[in-house]
């Protein structure tokens, strides 16, 4: 983050009386961690802000401190609108109306290839998590931080780095984790809630999906229907573990989930390991993300068709 970006951030905050924060739709740990962590820091600094709820929170994240601040907005427009963990207006879904009416817009994000036009972009795709960027801003501007904020930021850091394993982590990531630890981030509580709290039904759901995977080295592909989720009593978000498991297999470079979100709406999750840039595949198909994790939507009328389309996309990308 450049000095100029920091100074502008501070100026924007200081000049705003009303502030809104929005992360992307279907928020993950990094989206909620960075939005709620920034909100509390700004509040302690003397600036109340609203974190705008744009979708339901998946059950596995309901343990996060401050989660009740993810709620319907109190105003229709704000002096400053902050977007975190995405760099596209359509990814903030219904908050876009409020965003458009707000006087100034700034973005804090780490996704690949964003070309969003706002008043201030703090976009660093070499960063592994938006929470790392939010922490850097808080630290260098000496904004307030406490145990809850540290816990939120640590949660985002842990989830977006795959527990400090993915290739986009850096020295700074470990320094950030060390700082957050020192401030009192409740890493054990995070660990227990995220990784030692799996319902047996979820394991059975994973087992069911794993049995349906099409393995065609170097890719693995599987569809997740609404019905399967209902049968096992899980949420679509619970399938993320499966795409990661597939990516981790020997001989598999890219893993893909085709998730049925609605009639004609199939959301794709891609994960790669060594060489395939899945952010490019996603961008070519109207989505986005990171080099090793990305997503987009296919609109077609059946799971079979969506899988066929996806198989073709994967084979083309691999043969390139
Ligand atoms: P996931 O597979 O967890 O849904 O998404 C992986 C990554 O790709 C995340 O960083 C997410 O923000 C990004 N991503 C997923 N779906 C979309 C999409 O439809 N559009 C964009 N721009 N990014 C997406
Ligand atoms: Mn995210
Ligand atoms: Mn993120």
XYZ file of C-alpha atoms in Angstrom, residues 8-314:
307
model
C -6.128 9.494 0.716
C -7.847 6.814 2.772
C -7.394 8.919 5.924
C -8.656 12.027 4.175
C -11.747 10.216 2.882
C -12.521 8.877 6.354
C -11.969 12.206 8.065
C -14.128 14.087 5.591
C -17.085 11.678 5.800
C -19.835 11.953 8.373
C -21.641 8.854 7.204
C -19.872 5.713 5.992
C -21.130 2.440 4.535
C -19.079 -0.719 4.018
C -20.013 -3.554 1.690
C -18.274 -6.823 0.875
C -19.225 -9.185 -1.943
C -22.372 -11.305 -2.161
C -22.258 -14.685 -0.339
C -19.543 -13.328 1.951
C -16.668 -15.566 3.022
C -14.436 -15.192 6.079
C -12.246 -12.587 4.431
C -15.197 -10.502 3.249
C -16.880 -10.463 6.666
C -13.624 -10.212 8.602
C -12.426 -7.184 6.673
C -15.816 -5.420 6.620
C -16.662 -5.990 10.289
C -13.078 -5.409 11.468
C -12.833 -2.123 9.600
C -16.253 -1.088 10.889
C -15.253 -1.519 14.504
C -11.916 0.202 14.061
C -13.651 3.195 12.479
C -16.181 3.249 15.300
C -13.433 3.331 17.932
C -11.827 6.100 15.903
C -15.069 8.054 16.196
C -16.740 7.266 12.880
C -19.861 5.139 12.982
C -20.466 3.134 9.838
C -22.886 0.516 8.513
C -21.834 -2.844 7.104
C -24.534 -3.533 4.538
C -26.086 -6.975 4.531
C -26.588 -8.199 0.982
C -27.000 -11.928 1.566
C -27.551 -14.452 4.311
C -24.445 -15.509 6.214
C -23.537 -19.188 5.861
C -23.931 -20.957 9.211
C -20.235 -21.775 9.491
C -19.431 -18.053 9.828
C -22.088 -17.151 12.357
C -19.573 -17.502 15.184
C -17.682 -14.394 14.095
C -17.628 -11.578 16.633
C -19.621 -8.508 15.602
C -21.686 -10.537 13.131
C -24.832 -8.674 14.235
C -23.387 -5.564 12.599
C -23.886 -7.249 9.224
C -27.383 -5.860 8.797
C -29.782 -3.801 6.745
C -28.530 -0.249 6.207
C -29.933 2.711 8.140
C -29.589 5.152 5.250
C -30.144 5.318 1.492
C -26.931 7.180 0.767
C -23.667 7.890 2.546
C -20.813 10.357 2.318
C -18.390 7.500 1.800
C -18.995 3.994 0.498
C -16.234 1.450 1.087
C -16.160 -1.785 -0.925
C -14.029 -4.576 0.530
C -12.888 -7.914 -0.894
C -14.163 -7.345 -4.424
C -13.560 -4.899 -7.238
C -16.747 -5.158 -9.224
C -19.964 -3.255 -8.727
C -22.208 -6.222 -9.594
C -20.578 -8.297 -6.832
C -22.074 -5.967 -4.187
C -25.495 -6.853 -5.572
C -28.312 -4.778 -4.093
C -25.955 -2.406 -2.273
C -25.102 -0.957 -5.668
C -28.037 1.483 -5.488
C -26.723 2.951 -2.237
C -23.201 2.942 -3.624
C -24.259 4.940 -6.688
C -25.953 7.571 -4.536
C -23.031 7.928 -2.151
C -20.697 10.895 -2.548
C -17.410 9.005 -2.622
C -16.470 5.372 -3.203
C -13.281 3.574 -2.280
C -12.205 -0.046 -2.707
C -9.912 -2.256 -0.620
C -9.321 -5.512 -2.454
C -6.897 -8.218 -3.559
C -8.549 -9.748 -6.625
C -6.868 -10.113 -10.012
C -7.442 -7.776 -12.915
C -9.935 -5.317 -11.422
C -10.524 -2.186 -13.464
C -13.262 -0.697 -11.327
C -13.522 3.106 -11.446
C -13.881 4.698 -8.028
C -12.470 7.701 -6.183
C -9.767 5.587 -4.533
C -8.614 2.063 -5.369
C -6.475 0.266 -2.818
C -6.252 -2.911 -4.879
C -3.252 -5.183 -4.455
C -3.618 -8.553 -6.117
C -0.339 -9.766 -4.617
C -1.984 -9.689 -1.182
C -3.476 -12.993 0.016
C -6.422 -11.470 1.870
C -8.332 -8.221 2.170
C -7.878 -8.593 5.915
C -4.121 -8.242 5.461
C -4.709 -4.949 3.622
C -7.161 -3.708 6.257
C -4.651 -4.530 8.970
C -1.901 -2.663 7.140
C -4.153 0.393 6.854
C -5.090 0.231 10.544
C -1.483 -0.220 11.601
C 0.116 2.445 9.452
C -2.595 5.019 10.113
C -2.575 4.109 13.816
C -6.312 3.482 13.800
C -7.714 1.704 16.867
C -7.595 -2.062 17.133
C -8.732 -4.463 19.846
C -9.111 -8.191 20.414
C -12.336 -8.475 18.473
C -10.961 -6.639 15.464
C -7.814 -8.768 15.596
C -9.964 -11.911 15.743
C -11.991 -10.836 12.720
C -8.907 -9.996 10.670
C -7.185 -13.200 11.708
C -10.242 -15.206 10.631
C -10.080 -13.668 7.166
C -6.360 -14.264 6.953
C -6.692 -17.926 7.949
C -9.531 -18.673 5.541
C -8.239 -16.882 2.435
C -4.732 -18.327 2.791
C -5.987 -21.887 3.381
C -4.471 -21.765 6.883
C -1.292 -20.017 5.725
C -0.528 -22.465 2.919
C -1.337 -20.839 -0.415
C 1.348 -19.413 -2.663
C 0.247 -15.791 -2.365
C 1.281 -15.510 1.271
C 4.392 -13.487 2.023
C 6.613 -12.482 4.903
C 4.089 -9.739 5.605
C 1.351 -12.340 6.083
C 3.255 -13.938 8.961
C 4.095 -10.552 10.488
C 0.421 -9.647 10.233
C -0.563 -12.917 11.924
C 2.053 -12.327 14.624
C 0.754 -8.809 15.288
C -2.838 -10.026 15.433
C -1.820 -12.823 17.787
C -0.094 -10.313 20.049
C -3.131 -8.029 20.054
C -5.164 -10.999 21.264
C -6.838 -12.593 18.262
C -8.723 -15.619 19.545
C -7.109 -18.077 17.139
C -8.244 -21.132 19.086
C -11.868 -20.083 18.929
C -11.484 -19.501 15.190
C -9.794 -22.854 14.700
C -12.439 -24.746 16.641
C -15.321 -23.067 14.862
C -13.909 -23.331 11.370
C -12.141 -26.655 11.434
C -13.315 -28.742 14.376
C -17.008 -28.242 14.163
C -18.039 -30.231 11.120
C -21.466 -31.862 11.221
C -21.422 -35.580 10.477
C -24.043 -34.898 7.821
C -21.547 -32.623 6.109
C -18.972 -35.381 6.021
C -21.583 -37.657 4.488
C -22.406 -34.965 1.938
C -18.714 -34.696 1.033
C -18.501 -38.454 0.755
C -21.484 -38.505 -1.586
C -19.982 -35.814 -3.803
C -16.547 -37.435 -3.852
C -18.166 -40.583 -5.184
C -19.631 -38.659 -8.102
C -16.490 -36.845 -9.219
C -15.355 -37.144 -12.797
C -11.588 -37.594 -12.573
C -9.845 -36.767 -15.823
C -6.302 -35.835 -14.992
C -5.315 -33.063 -14.763
C -8.830 -31.994 -13.883
C -11.598 -33.159 -11.558
C -15.174 -32.021 -12.018
C -18.383 -32.495 -10.047
C -21.861 -30.979 -9.900
C -23.698 -30.056 -6.711
C -27.480 -29.855 -7.025
C -29.909 -28.129 -4.702
C -31.448 -31.532 -4.089
C -28.229 -33.074 -2.769
C -27.815 -30.167 -0.382
C -31.391 -30.586 0.796
C -31.051 -34.357 1.168
C -28.026 -33.953 3.425
C -29.322 -30.853 5.173
C -26.311 -28.719 4.211
C -25.810 -25.407 2.442
C -24.238 -24.903 -0.970
C -21.287 -23.164 0.724
C -20.486 -26.445 2.474
C -19.201 -27.828 -0.832
C -16.102 -25.601 -0.761
C -14.180 -28.224 1.199
C -14.714 -30.664 -1.667
C -13.186 -28.459 -4.351
C -10.136 -27.963 -2.143
C -9.809 -31.708 -1.476
C -9.899 -32.410 -5.210
C -7.292 -29.750 -5.961
C -5.004 -31.361 -3.391
C -4.897 -34.712 -5.180
C -1.812 -35.956 -6.939
C -2.083 -35.448 -10.688
C -4.919 -32.953 -10.367
C -4.041 -29.425 -11.434
C -7.515 -27.977 -11.464
C -10.670 -28.839 -9.552
C -14.087 -27.602 -10.484
C -17.490 -27.519 -8.829
C -20.670 -26.739 -10.731
C -23.115 -25.483 -8.134
C -26.808 -25.182 -8.891
C -27.907 -21.898 -7.349
C -31.162 -21.492 -9.177
C -33.047 -22.418 -12.290
C -30.669 -21.544 -15.119
C -27.996 -20.396 -12.669
C -24.900 -22.518 -12.101
C -22.028 -21.042 -10.149
C -18.613 -22.382 -10.921
C -15.806 -22.740 -8.369
C -12.300 -23.289 -9.696
C -9.128 -24.123 -7.784
C -5.708 -24.765 -9.326
C -2.373 -25.840 -7.950
C 0.729 -25.114 -10.017
C 0.359 -23.611 -13.440
C -3.197 -22.938 -14.581
C -4.375 -19.336 -14.148
C -8.018 -19.884 -13.210
C -8.638 -16.155 -12.775
C -8.217 -15.873 -16.537
C -10.706 -18.680 -17.195
C -13.166 -16.926 -14.893
C -12.642 -13.498 -16.453
C -13.089 -14.925 -19.947
C -16.469 -16.181 -18.772
C -17.681 -13.056 -17.011
C -16.386 -13.797 -13.520
C -13.156 -13.221 -11.669
C -11.023 -14.111 -8.684
C -7.434 -15.119 -8.126
C -4.837 -17.084 -10.059
C -5.449 -20.176 -7.903
C -9.125 -19.651 -6.941
C -11.845 -18.136 -9.052
C -15.493 -18.308 -10.005
C -18.139 -17.341 -12.519
C -21.721 -18.131 -13.485
C -23.061 -20.287 -16.313
C -26.654 -19.689 -17.341
C -28.168 -22.799 -18.850
C -31.178 -24.968 -18.108
C -29.742 -28.193 -16.712
C -26.896 -29.505 -14.625
C -25.830 -31.846 -17.444
C -25.526 -28.947 -19.859
C -23.608 -26.854 -17.349
C -21.183 -29.727 -16.767
C -20.717 -30.227 -20.504
C -19.973 -26.542 -20.991
C -17.534 -26.642 -18.098
C -15.776 -29.759 -19.370
C -15.174 -28.003 -22.677
C -13.879 -24.854 -20.993
C -11.461 -26.901 -18.865
